[in-house]
Amino acid sequence: MADVIALFLDTLSFTLTLLLVTLGLVVIFGMMNVINMAHGEFFLLGAYVVVVVTGAGGSFWLALVLAPLVLAFIGFALEWLVIRHIYHRFIDTILATWGISIALKQAITIMFGPGLQSVPNPLPGTIDLAGIEYPLYRLFIMAMGLLLAAGTYLVFFRTPIGLTARGVIANRAMSASLGINTRRLDWATFAFGAALAGFAGAVMAPIMSVDPQMGVGFLVPSFLAVLVGGVNSLVGALLGSALIGGTSTGLSAYLSQADTQILVFLLAMMVIRFFPNGLTGGKR
Amino acid sequence: MWFAHGRLLTVLAWVALFILPLVLSDWNAALFAQYVTYGIFALSLALIWGGAGILSFGQAIFFGLGACSMALVTLGKLPLLGDSAWVGLLLALIIPTLAAAVLGWILFQGRALAGAQLGIVTLCAAFVAEIAARRWDFVGGFNGLFGIPPMTGLDGDILSGFATSYVVLGAALLSYLIALAVLRSPLGTVLAAIRNNESRTAHFGYDVRLYKIFVFALSGALAGLAGALFALQFGFVSPTLIGFGLSTEALIWVAVGGRGVLMAAFLGALIVRSSESVLSSALDQYWLLALGIVFVATVVFAPQGLLGNVLRLPSPRRFATPKKLEEKSRSVGQVEPDAK
Amino acid sequence: MESLQSRRTSDASRDPTSAVDAGNTVEQAIRMYAMTAQRAENNESRQPPALEVVGVSKSFGGLVVLDGLTFELERGAMTCILGPNGCGKTTLFNLITGALPPDDGEIRIRGVSVGGLPPHLISRKGVVRKFQVPGIYPELTVAENLEVPLVAGGPGNGPIRLLFGGAGAKANAERRNELLELCGLSRKFDTPVANLAHGERQRLEIAMLLARDSDLLLLDEPTAGMSAAETRAVAELVVRLRDEHGKAVLVIEHDMAFVRELGCPIIVMVRGRVIASGSYQTVSRDPAVIASYLGKAR
């Protein structure tokens, strides 16, 4: 029984972190029609902000606040420098963001070296949960994940700006002709998506190995989550993250890490084969 | 007439390539041969990407399969097939072709995946392929296969760098001509039509999926050829070959060179690769950063590539209209002359 | 000479079943006789119509777009479909060409049921469609654009066959040159279509339809954005395609002048159903049509 609870909790934490990254991707894609291949690097940068801040003696909590801010700025800068030139060239956005990811990853490697960085766990210790000892920090991660996901959904579905944003997702041209400043929304969106990923990276830093390659490890599952859930749908992001996160964690209890990844990929492929627009059909 | 330069320059480029080994030291000639091998790989990518609009982040899967096939045979791991490099070559052509056909069959199904989704799926496929290769001990597991015997001449001696470069150049020229023949034939026109507007092309009566699978499989064969040549020259095959690292590098070569023109893509690989050797010792780790930035800049500001316009060939001859037809004046949309 | 005849034809005979034309040449009379005889022969030998749509329905989510639609198009005949936006006209075309499968009902092309087949197979049964949005290939040259539909109609159009030139390369080259002449773009065969003027692109598109050489033409708003002169010319061409080449033509249109020029039977669709059909005179006086169009009838 304890195993099941532990498994459930692990699944939840992975899913919620994946959701944070995936939400960022979906928001960027839904709003701007940009597939951001550099998203893994935004995640990575968030983790490195924590490395820098805690390395300089600052508190983890400070880093947690700074990370999304730094990433928002980077996102804004990249949107202005690169992305806005190539909106109409959809496929080229993939290439350009991929190039950005290479450059960012290399920049990190130059600045910090290719090795592992470690970040101290700000909430060490465990808590007694229904008979098992569960790490406190992981519970914190889940709480953060839930909070942010809920916050994002609230903003999108309950606020005027959220309504505007969804209008732009649904019909960009129409929104522009209604006077919505789609340009401003564009860089704001990209910055917001980057911030989400950066926050996720920062939150995960204490329990992951922080090195320049960690971005890809999250990029692939999060892409699969987007494809499975539906590229244009916020609810799809939730569904996809849950499915990928759940399957990954579940399988890794029985199989090796490598086998899990292979199997999850194959299962995702099968879903996409029958639902090319994801399980939510891409409408939203 | 601007385009006529393309043909001339292309021919000159090939001549220069064939002369080059004569003036290089043996060691440099061997290095050159390696770049040309990557050039063949770039050709395979340009064929599907520039030709049919299929953006694959996993082209190296077929490169790796080709390299692996060659390695398995020449290392004697497939006793039924002997250990001749020729058999290895054959296998290196067949296996990737089949794999590409199967992957294409899966990917190009029904309401086909949009270009972007295809890119992502192939990326994930490459990622997973590398993981799978690492786990499989038969193909060397984590370390890969090494000790692959190099190419030998008719006398049984190991080929010099000089000779190797000519073998590879020959293979490259052959690959180029095959890819060119495809793109300049009506098949190429239909592939371009698929790239522009897939639905319209299907409505004209073309089985679009079949076309995509065909060109995907052909490019798989070319990539496999490059992989086989790689194995013979480097002597080892590691799981990273099959992953998205090499795949995306090739995308950079082709994007920087020119995705729409085969020769430009081929030279793109040679140029980027040789620059890397020269510049990475000078710039060290900044090389990769610089490359990333150059890549982004090319995609944004020069999507046709740096060499695309210069090396573009004129239209195929079959399109030329006889001059005398231009003088007749019958046409739709104009008021027609009364007397005839 | 031919053009003058066809102009007279469209001027003189509003009603296509009338065999009497004022001041005709003998040749024209013979042609009209042949046409009537052909139709009689069709009816006699019961050759299946070019197109049959029987009880076809299609819904998207909760929205019913086509509701038990039924009509027929005989070989070598022409019909116009009129209707307000959103009444399902383009969806109907999508179903006929296989872009979407019908929810219910049957679609037959020359007697062969095609419901649910993919577009490329249906196309090979002899249908070509002009889309509402221009369907020319932006990155290709004029000659390349023509090659695509031209080679599609060959006995085999798979990749291997096309690699080696497709069936009848020489005949194709001749036909391509003919079509280039026809649309007045012989000199521009090598031009990328991005450099063509709007009118030239329209002509190229029509030439591409002709290149496909199908017996059933589906034209979705063929005169969209055209001037009055261009509209007339297209009307002439379409009538010629039916008269001289025996093609069956189904036209979706808004332009009443064009429809009148064509002088063919009309089907009026509203919300996925046929509410009236007949000649222009009949339909424009139909109270149901007047009610839906509110003053469009002239």
PDB file of N, CA, C and O in Angstrom, chain B residues 182 185-187 189-190 192-193 195-196 200-207 211 315 318-322 325-326 328 330-332 336 340, chain C residues 1 3 97 120 123 129 131 135 137-139 143-144 147-149 151-152 157-158 162-163 176-177 180-182 186-187 189-190 203 212:
ATOM      1  N   VAL B 182      15.998  12.540 -59.798  1.00  0.00           N
ATOM      2  CA  VAL B 182      14.676  12.481 -59.177  1.00  0.00           C
ATOM      3  C   VAL B 182      14.010  13.847 -59.174  1.00  0.00           C
ATOM      4  O   VAL B 182      12.870  14.019 -59.603  1.00  0.00           O
ATOM      5  N   SER B 185      12.937  15.252 -62.636  1.00  0.00           N
ATOM      6  CA  SER B 185      11.961  14.496 -63.416  1.00  0.00           C
ATOM      7  C   SER B 185      10.555  14.943 -63.018  1.00  0.00           C
ATOM      8  O   SER B 185      10.400  15.709 -62.077  1.00  0.00           O
ATOM      9  N   PRO B 186       9.534  14.466 -63.741  1.00  0.00           N
ATOM     10  CA  PRO B 186       8.164  14.785 -63.314  1.00  0.00           C
ATOM     11  C   PRO B 186       7.907  14.367 -61.873  1.00  0.00           C
ATOM     12  O   PRO B 186       7.115  14.998 -61.168  1.00  0.00           O
ATOM     13  N   LEU B 187       8.602  13.325 -61.413  1.00  0.00           N
ATOM     14  CA  LEU B 187       8.478  12.929 -60.012  1.00  0.00           C
ATOM     15  C   LEU B 187       8.852  14.095 -59.111  1.00  0.00           C
ATOM     16  O   LEU B 187       8.161  14.408 -58.135  1.00  0.00           O
ATOM     17  N   THR B 189       8.730  17.234 -59.842  1.00  0.00           N
ATOM     18  CA  THR B 189       7.714  18.284 -59.913  1.00  0.00           C
ATOM     19  C   THR B 189       6.555  17.974 -58.977  1.00  0.00           C
ATOM     20  O   THR B 189       6.055  18.856 -58.271  1.00  0.00           O
ATOM     21  N   VAL B 190       6.156  16.710 -58.968  1.00  0.00           N
ATOM     22  CA  VAL B 190       5.049  16.335 -58.092  1.00  0.00           C
ATOM     23  C   VAL B 190       5.452  16.473 -56.631  1.00  0.00           C
ATOM     24  O   VAL B 190       4.671  16.911 -55.791  1.00  0.00           O
ATOM     25  N   ALA B 192       7.542  18.597 -55.455  1.00  0.00           N
ATOM     26  CA  ALA B 192       7.489  20.027 -55.170  1.00  0.00           C
ATOM     27  C   ALA B 192       6.049  20.477 -54.996  1.00  0.00           C
ATOM     28  O   ALA B 192       5.743  21.313 -54.144  1.00  0.00           O
ATOM     29  N   ALA B 193       5.154  19.914 -55.797  1.00  0.00           N
ATOM     30  CA  ALA B 193       3.741  20.247 -55.671  1.00  0.00           C
ATOM     31  C   ALA B 193       3.218  19.809 -54.305  1.00  0.00           C
ATOM     32  O   ALA B 193       2.464  20.519 -53.654  1.00  0.00           O
ATOM     33  N   ARG B 195       4.963  19.579 -51.665  1.00  0.00           N
ATOM     34  CA  ARG B 195       5.545  20.510 -50.706  1.00  0.00           C
ATOM     35  C   ARG B 195       4.734  21.800 -50.632  1.00  0.00           C
ATOM     36  O   ARG B 195       4.545  22.379 -49.578  1.00  0.00           O
ATOM     37  N   ASN B 196       4.270  22.271 -51.776  1.00  0.00           N
ATOM     38  CA  ASN B 196       3.516  23.527 -51.830  1.00  0.00           C
ATOM     39  C   ASN B 196       2.087  23.390 -51.327  1.00  0.00           C
ATOM     40  O   ASN B 196       1.583  24.253 -50.642  1.00  0.00           O
ATOM     41  N   ARG B 200      -4.120  19.866 -52.659  1.00  0.00           N
ATOM     42  CA  ARG B 200      -4.389  20.117 -54.070  1.00  0.00           C
ATOM     43  C   ARG B 200      -3.824  18.998 -54.928  1.00  0.00           C
ATOM     44  O   ARG B 200      -4.439  18.532 -55.876  1.00  0.00           O
ATOM     45  N   THR B 201      -2.618  18.601 -54.595  1.00  0.00           N
ATOM     46  CA  THR B 201      -1.959  17.560 -55.371  1.00  0.00           C
ATOM     47  C   THR B 201      -2.715  16.241 -55.268  1.00  0.00           C
ATOM     48  O   THR B 201      -2.846  15.515 -56.250  1.00  0.00           O
ATOM     49  N   ALA B 202      -3.209  15.950 -54.073  1.00  0.00           N
ATOM     50  CA  ALA B 202      -4.003  14.735 -53.922  1.00  0.00           C
ATOM     51  C   ALA B 202      -5.262  14.822 -54.774  1.00  0.00           C
ATOM     52  O   ALA B 202      -5.690  13.850 -55.381  1.00  0.00           O
ATOM     53  N   HIS B 203      -5.852  16.011 -54.834  1.00  0.00           N
ATOM     54  CA  HIS B 203      -7.074  16.175 -55.613  1.00  0.00           C
ATOM     55  C   HIS B 203      -6.842  16.035 -57.106  1.00  0.00           C
ATOM     56  O   HIS B 203      -7.774  15.828 -57.860  1.00  0.00           O
ATOM     57  N   PHE B 204      -5.604  16.178 -57.530  1.00  0.00           N
ATOM     58  CA  PHE B 204      -5.327  15.954 -58.947  1.00  0.00           C
ATOM     59  C   PHE B 204      -5.225  14.470 -59.259  1.00  0.00           C
ATOM     60  O   PHE B 204      -5.201  14.079 -60.418  1.00  0.00           O
ATOM     61  N   GLY B 205      -5.143  13.665 -58.226  1.00  0.00           N
ATOM     62  CA  GLY B 205      -5.123  12.223 -58.462  1.00  0.00           C
ATOM     63  C   GLY B 205      -3.857  11.528 -58.007  1.00  0.00           C
ATOM     64  O   GLY B 205      -3.673  10.358 -58.290  1.00  0.00           O
ATOM     65  N   TYR B 206      -2.983  12.227 -57.312  1.00  0.00           N
ATOM     66  CA  TYR B 206      -1.738  11.601 -56.886  1.00  0.00           C
ATOM     67  C   TYR B 206      -1.880  10.983 -55.504  1.00  0.00           C
ATOM     68  O   TYR B 206      -2.436  11.588 -54.601  1.00  0.00           O
ATOM     69  N   ASP B 207      -1.335   9.799 -55.353  1.00  0.00           N
ATOM     70  CA  ASP B 207      -1.304   9.161 -54.046  1.00  0.00           C
ATOM     71  C   ASP B 207      -0.145   9.775 -53.284  1.00  0.00           C
ATOM     72  O   ASP B 207       0.990   9.272 -53.304  1.00  0.00           O
ATOM     73  N   TYR B 211       4.065   8.819 -52.604  1.00  0.00           N
ATOM     74  CA  TYR B 211       5.175   9.649 -53.043  1.00  0.00           C
ATOM     75  C   TYR B 211       6.109   9.992 -51.888  1.00  0.00           C
ATOM     76  O   TYR B 211       7.327   9.951 -52.010  1.00  0.00           O
ATOM     77  N   SER B 315      15.783  25.498 -65.426  1.00  0.00           N
ATOM     78  CA  SER B 315      14.686  24.530 -65.509  1.00  0.00           C
ATOM     79  C   SER B 315      15.033  23.364 -66.419  1.00  0.00           C
ATOM     80  O   SER B 315      15.776  23.531 -67.375  1.00  0.00           O
ATOM     81  N   ARG B 318      12.826  19.774 -70.750  1.00  0.00           N
ATOM     82  CA  ARG B 318      11.533  19.386 -71.329  1.00  0.00           C
ATOM     83  C   ARG B 318      10.500  20.495 -71.239  1.00  0.00           C
ATOM     84  O   ARG B 318       9.468  20.442 -71.896  1.00  0.00           O
ATOM     85  N   PHE B 319      10.776  21.516 -70.389  1.00  0.00           N
ATOM     86  CA  PHE B 319       9.803  22.584 -70.246  1.00  0.00           C
ATOM     87  C   PHE B 319       9.918  23.639 -71.323  1.00  0.00           C
ATOM     88  O   PHE B 319       9.049  24.494 -71.436  1.00  0.00           O
ATOM     89  N   ALA B 320      10.988  23.622 -72.077  1.00  0.00           N
ATOM     90  CA  ALA B 320      11.188  24.699 -73.041  1.00  0.00           C
ATOM     91  C   ALA B 320      10.114  24.654 -74.114  1.00  0.00           C
ATOM     92  O   ALA B 320       9.834  23.610 -74.695  1.00  0.00           O
ATOM     93  N   THR B 321       9.497  25.819 -74.402  1.00  0.00           N
ATOM     94  CA  THR B 321       8.501  25.858 -75.475  1.00  0.00           C
ATOM     95  C   THR B 321       9.183  26.285 -76.765  1.00  0.00           C
ATOM     96  O   THR B 321       9.986  27.196 -76.755  1.00  0.00           O
ATOM     97  N   PRO B 322       8.822  25.640 -77.861  1.00  0.00           N
ATOM     98  CA  PRO B 322       9.367  26.080 -79.149  1.00  0.00           C
ATOM     99  C   PRO B 322       8.974  27.522 -79.409  1.00  0.00           C
ATOM    100  O   PRO B 322       7.848  27.906 -79.130  1.00  0.00           O
ATOM    101  N   LEU B 325       5.558  28.857 -81.228  1.00  0.00           N
ATOM    102  CA  LEU B 325       4.252  28.824 -80.591  1.00  0.00           C
ATOM    103  C   LEU B 325       3.921  30.134 -79.887  1.00  0.00           C
ATOM    104  O   LEU B 325       2.768  30.447 -79.657  1.00  0.00           O
ATOM    105  N   GLU B 326       4.975  30.874 -79.514  1.00  0.00           N
ATOM    106  CA  GLU B 326       4.701  32.098 -78.780  1.00  0.00           C
ATOM    107  C   GLU B 326       4.036  33.152 -79.643  1.00  0.00           C
ATOM    108  O   GLU B 326       3.485  34.115 -79.145  1.00  0.00           O
ATOM    109  N   LYS B 328       1.499  32.693 -81.818  1.00  0.00           N
ATOM    110  CA  LYS B 328       0.044  32.561 -81.976  1.00  0.00           C
ATOM    111  C   LYS B 328      -0.645  33.309 -80.843  1.00  0.00           C
ATOM    112  O   LYS B 328      -0.150  33.347 -79.727  1.00  0.00           O
ATOM    113  N   ARG B 330      -4.037  33.012 -79.723  1.00  0.00           N
ATOM    114  CA  ARG B 330      -5.246  32.507 -79.075  1.00  0.00           C
ATOM    115  C   ARG B 330      -5.055  32.475 -77.574  1.00  0.00           C
ATOM    116  O   ARG B 330      -4.080  31.980 -77.080  1.00  0.00           O
ATOM    117  N   SER B 331      -5.992  33.002 -76.840  1.00  0.00           N
ATOM    118  CA  SER B 331      -5.867  32.892 -75.389  1.00  0.00           C
ATOM    119  C   SER B 331      -7.208  33.094 -74.700  1.00  0.00           C
ATOM    120  O   SER B 331      -8.114  33.711 -75.215  1.00  0.00           O
ATOM    121  N   VAL B 332      -7.291  32.578 -73.531  1.00  0.00           N
ATOM    122  CA  VAL B 332      -8.486  32.740 -72.712  1.00  0.00           C
ATOM    123  C   VAL B 332      -8.393  34.061 -71.977  1.00  0.00           C
ATOM    124  O   VAL B 332      -7.335  34.496 -71.607  1.00  0.00           O
ATOM    125  N   GLU B 336     -11.494  37.595 -78.270  1.00  0.00           N
ATOM    126  CA  GLU B 336     -10.883  36.786 -79.323  1.00  0.00           C
ATOM    127  C   GLU B 336     -11.081  37.400 -80.696  1.00  0.00           C
ATOM    128  O   GLU B 336     -12.095  38.035 -80.946  1.00  0.00           O
ATOM    129  N   LYS B 340     -10.745  33.816 -88.577  1.00  0.00           N
ATOM    130  CA  LYS B 340      -9.702  32.826 -88.327  1.00  0.00           C
ATOM    131  C   LYS B 340      -9.386  32.087 -89.607  1.00  0.00           C
ATOM    132  O   LYS B 340     -10.251  31.416 -90.140  1.00  0.00           O
TER     133      LYS B 340
ATOM    134  N   MET C   1     -13.069  31.689 -85.333  1.00  0.00           N
ATOM    135  CA  MET C   1     -14.331  31.196 -85.895  1.00  0.00           C
ATOM    136  C   MET C   1     -15.131  30.473 -84.821  1.00  0.00           C
ATOM    137  O   MET C   1     -16.301  30.712 -84.622  1.00  0.00           O
ATOM    138  N   SER C   3     -14.878  30.790 -81.690  1.00  0.00           N
ATOM    139  CA  SER C   3     -15.271  31.672 -80.598  1.00  0.00           C
ATOM    140  C   SER C   3     -16.550  32.421 -80.966  1.00  0.00           C
ATOM    141  O   SER C   3     -17.410  32.630 -80.137  1.00  0.00           O
ATOM    142  N   THR C  97     -15.396  15.261 -53.730  1.00  0.00           N
ATOM    143  CA  THR C  97     -13.994  14.991 -54.076  1.00  0.00           C
ATOM    144  C   THR C  97     -13.270  14.151 -53.042  1.00  0.00           C
ATOM    145  O   THR C  97     -12.121  13.771 -53.240  1.00  0.00           O
ATOM    146  N   HIS C 120      -7.408  11.149 -53.939  1.00  0.00           N
ATOM    147  CA  HIS C 120      -6.674  10.822 -55.162  1.00  0.00           C
ATOM    148  C   HIS C 120      -7.362   9.710 -55.953  1.00  0.00           C
ATOM    149  O   HIS C 120      -7.308   9.677 -57.178  1.00  0.00           O
ATOM    150  N   SER C 123     -10.361  11.294 -57.689  1.00  0.00           N
ATOM    151  CA  SER C 123      -9.911  12.103 -58.818  1.00  0.00           C
ATOM    152  C   SER C 123      -9.700  11.241 -60.047  1.00  0.00           C
ATOM    153  O   SER C 123     -10.021  11.630 -61.175  1.00  0.00           O
ATOM    154  N   ARG C 129     -11.357  19.633 -59.660  1.00  0.00           N
ATOM    155  CA  ARG C 129     -12.046  20.662 -58.903  1.00  0.00           C
ATOM    156  C   ARG C 129     -11.252  21.948 -58.878  1.00  0.00           C
ATOM    157  O   ARG C 129     -10.032  21.933 -58.703  1.00  0.00           O
ATOM    158  N   PHE C 131     -10.784  25.058 -56.605  1.00  0.00           N
ATOM    159  CA  PHE C 131     -11.081  25.485 -55.253  1.00  0.00           C
ATOM    160  C   PHE C 131     -11.396  26.966 -55.217  1.00  0.00           C
ATOM    161  O   PHE C 131     -11.061  27.719 -56.121  1.00  0.00           O
ATOM    162  N   GLY C 135      -5.513  27.591 -56.563  1.00  0.00           N
ATOM    163  CA  GLY C 135      -4.794  26.351 -56.293  1.00  0.00           C
ATOM    164  C   GLY C 135      -3.494  26.212 -57.041  1.00  0.00           C
ATOM    165  O   GLY C 135      -3.000  25.111 -57.208  1.00  0.00           O
ATOM    166  N   TYR C 137       0.540  26.421 -57.615  1.00  0.00           N
ATOM    167  CA  TYR C 137       1.649  26.158 -56.696  1.00  0.00           C
ATOM    168  C   TYR C 137       2.588  27.357 -56.659  1.00  0.00           C
ATOM    169  O   TYR C 137       3.246  27.658 -57.651  1.00  0.00           O
ATOM    170  N   PRO C 138       2.683  27.992 -55.513  1.00  0.00           N
ATOM    171  CA  PRO C 138       3.404  29.271 -55.467  1.00  0.00           C
ATOM    172  C   PRO C 138       4.889  29.192 -55.798  1.00  0.00           C
ATOM    173  O   PRO C 138       5.434  30.115 -56.381  1.00  0.00           O
ATOM    174  N   GLU C 139       5.546  28.087 -55.436  1.00  0.00           N
ATOM    175  CA  GLU C 139       6.991  28.088 -55.634  1.00  0.00           C
ATOM    176  C   GLU C 139       7.421  27.553 -56.994  1.00  0.00           C
ATOM    177  O   GLU C 139       8.590  27.562 -57.335  1.00  0.00           O
ATOM    178  N   ALA C 143       5.263  26.353 -66.229  1.00  0.00           N
ATOM    179  CA  ALA C 143       5.307  25.046 -66.904  1.00  0.00           C
ATOM    180  C   ALA C 143       5.217  23.904 -65.895  1.00  0.00           C
ATOM    181  O   ALA C 143       4.549  22.891 -66.132  1.00  0.00           O
ATOM    182  N   GLU C 144       5.872  24.056 -64.757  1.00  0.00           N
ATOM    183  CA  GLU C 144       5.806  23.019 -63.728  1.00  0.00           C
ATOM    184  C   GLU C 144       4.394  22.895 -63.185  1.00  0.00           C
ATOM    185  O   GLU C 144       3.894  21.795 -62.948  1.00  0.00           O
ATOM    186  N   GLU C 147       2.490  20.863 -65.494  1.00  0.00           N
ATOM    187  CA  GLU C 147       2.911  19.460 -65.581  1.00  0.00           C
ATOM    188  C   GLU C 147       2.179  18.594 -64.565  1.00  0.00           C
ATOM    189  O   GLU C 147       1.836  17.446 -64.839  1.00  0.00           O
ATOM    190  N   VAL C 148       1.958  19.161 -63.380  1.00  0.00           N
ATOM    191  CA  VAL C 148       1.378  18.347 -62.308  1.00  0.00           C
ATOM    192  C   VAL C 148       0.025  17.739 -62.687  1.00  0.00           C
ATOM    193  O   VAL C 148      -0.141  16.522 -62.637  1.00  0.00           O
ATOM    194  N   PRO C 149      -0.967  18.556 -63.108  1.00  0.00           N
ATOM    195  CA  PRO C 149      -2.242  17.936 -63.469  1.00  0.00           C
ATOM    196  C   PRO C 149      -2.156  17.141 -64.768  1.00  0.00           C
ATOM    197  O   PRO C 149      -2.876  16.170 -64.948  1.00  0.00           O
ATOM    198  N   VAL C 151       0.272  15.207 -65.990  1.00  0.00           N
ATOM    199  CA  VAL C 151       0.786  13.858 -65.867  1.00  0.00           C
ATOM    200  C   VAL C 151      -0.100  13.008 -64.957  1.00  0.00           C
ATOM    201  O   VAL C 151      -0.053  11.785 -64.994  1.00  0.00           O
ATOM    202  N   ALA C 152      -0.925  13.691 -64.154  1.00  0.00           N
ATOM    203  CA  ALA C 152      -1.760  12.971 -63.204  1.00  0.00           C
ATOM    204  C   ALA C 152      -2.757  12.064 -63.895  1.00  0.00           C
ATOM    205  O   ALA C 152      -3.149  11.037 -63.362  1.00  0.00           O
ATOM    206  N   ASN C 157       0.206   6.829 -62.414  1.00  0.00           N
ATOM    207  CA  ASN C 157       0.864   8.054 -61.977  1.00  0.00           C
ATOM    208  C   ASN C 157       1.587   7.865 -60.653  1.00  0.00           C
ATOM    209  O   ASN C 157       1.585   8.717 -59.797  1.00  0.00           O
ATOM    210  N   GLY C 158       2.217   6.719 -60.524  1.00  0.00           N
ATOM    211  CA  GLY C 158       2.997   6.466 -59.327  1.00  0.00           C
ATOM    212  C   GLY C 158       4.394   7.052 -59.467  1.00  0.00           C
ATOM    213  O   GLY C 158       4.801   7.443 -60.552  1.00  0.00           O
ATOM    214  N   LEU C 162       6.723   8.187 -62.875  1.00  0.00           N
ATOM    215  CA  LEU C 162       7.005   9.596 -63.113  1.00  0.00           C
ATOM    216  C   LEU C 162       8.494   9.872 -63.113  1.00  0.00           C
ATOM    217  O   LEU C 162       8.959  10.810 -63.742  1.00  0.00           O
ATOM    218  N   LEU C 163       9.242   9.051 -62.400  1.00  0.00           N
ATOM    219  CA  LEU C 163      10.681   9.230 -62.390  1.00  0.00           C
ATOM    220  C   LEU C 163      11.225   9.099 -63.801  1.00  0.00           C
ATOM    221  O   LEU C 163      12.133   9.806 -64.211  1.00  0.00           O
ATOM    222  N   ARG C 176       1.123  20.420 -73.161  1.00  0.00           N
ATOM    223  CA  ARG C 176       1.501  21.507 -72.264  1.00  0.00           C
ATOM    224  C   ARG C 176       1.689  22.789 -73.048  1.00  0.00           C
ATOM    225  O   ARG C 176       1.268  23.866 -72.628  1.00  0.00           O
ATOM    226  N   ASN C 177       2.311  22.663 -74.212  1.00  0.00           N
ATOM    227  CA  ASN C 177       2.494  23.854 -75.037  1.00  0.00           C
ATOM    228  C   ASN C 177       1.161  24.406 -75.518  1.00  0.00           C
ATOM    229  O   ASN C 177       0.945  25.608 -75.556  1.00  0.00           O
ATOM    230  N   LEU C 180      -0.316  26.248 -72.683  1.00  0.00           N
ATOM    231  CA  LEU C 180       0.391  27.500 -72.460  1.00  0.00           C
ATOM    232  C   LEU C 180      -0.108  28.560 -73.439  1.00  0.00           C
ATOM    233  O   LEU C 180      -0.334  29.705 -73.083  1.00  0.00           O
ATOM    234  N   GLU C 181      -0.280  28.132 -74.677  1.00  0.00           N
ATOM    235  CA  GLU C 181      -0.842  29.027 -75.694  1.00  0.00           C
ATOM    236  C   GLU C 181      -2.201  29.507 -75.274  1.00  0.00           C
ATOM    237  O   GLU C 181      -2.547  30.668 -75.359  1.00  0.00           O
ATOM    238  N   LEU C 182      -3.008  28.527 -74.870  1.00  0.00           N
ATOM    239  CA  LEU C 182      -4.407  28.785 -74.530  1.00  0.00           C
ATOM    240  C   LEU C 182      -4.522  29.844 -73.448  1.00  0.00           C
ATOM    241  O   LEU C 182      -5.381  30.719 -73.499  1.00  0.00           O
ATOM    242  N   SER C 186       2.747  31.375 -72.968  1.00  0.00           N
ATOM    243  CA  SER C 186       3.852  30.646 -73.598  1.00  0.00           C
ATOM    244  C   SER C 186       5.198  31.260 -73.292  1.00  0.00           C
ATOM    245  O   SER C 186       6.169  30.569 -73.045  1.00  0.00           O
ATOM    246  N   ARG C 187       5.240  32.580 -73.323  1.00  0.00           N
ATOM    247  CA  ARG C 187       6.537  33.212 -73.082  1.00  0.00           C
ATOM    248  C   ARG C 187       6.967  33.078 -71.639  1.00  0.00           C
ATOM    249  O   ARG C 187       8.134  33.190 -71.318  1.00  0.00           O
ATOM    250  N   PHE C 189       6.701  30.528 -69.573  1.00  0.00           N
ATOM    251  CA  PHE C 189       6.668  29.169 -69.040  1.00  0.00           C
ATOM    252  C   PHE C 189       7.645  28.961 -67.912  1.00  0.00           C
ATOM    253  O   PHE C 189       7.468  28.109 -67.057  1.00  0.00           O
ATOM    254  N   ASP C 190       8.712  29.746 -67.936  1.00  0.00           N
ATOM    255  CA  ASP C 190       9.757  29.540 -66.944  1.00  0.00           C
ATOM    256  C   ASP C 190       9.619  30.471 -65.738  1.00  0.00           C
ATOM    257  O   ASP C 190      10.458  30.470 -64.852  1.00  0.00           O
ATOM    258  N   ARG C 203      -5.885  32.527 -65.334  1.00  0.00           N
ATOM    259  CA  ARG C 203      -5.840  31.772 -66.588  1.00  0.00           C
ATOM    260  C   ARG C 203      -5.043  30.487 -66.395  1.00  0.00           C
ATOM    261  O   ARG C 203      -5.390  29.437 -66.924  1.00  0.00           O
ATOM    262  N   ARG C 212      -5.927  18.537 -66.567  1.00  0.00           N
ATOM    263  CA  ARG C 212      -6.298  17.316 -65.864  1.00  0.00           C
ATOM    264  C   ARG C 212      -7.235  16.458 -66.700  1.00  0.00           C
ATOM    265  O   ARG C 212      -7.324  15.264 -66.518  1.00  0.00           O
TER     266      ARG C 212
END
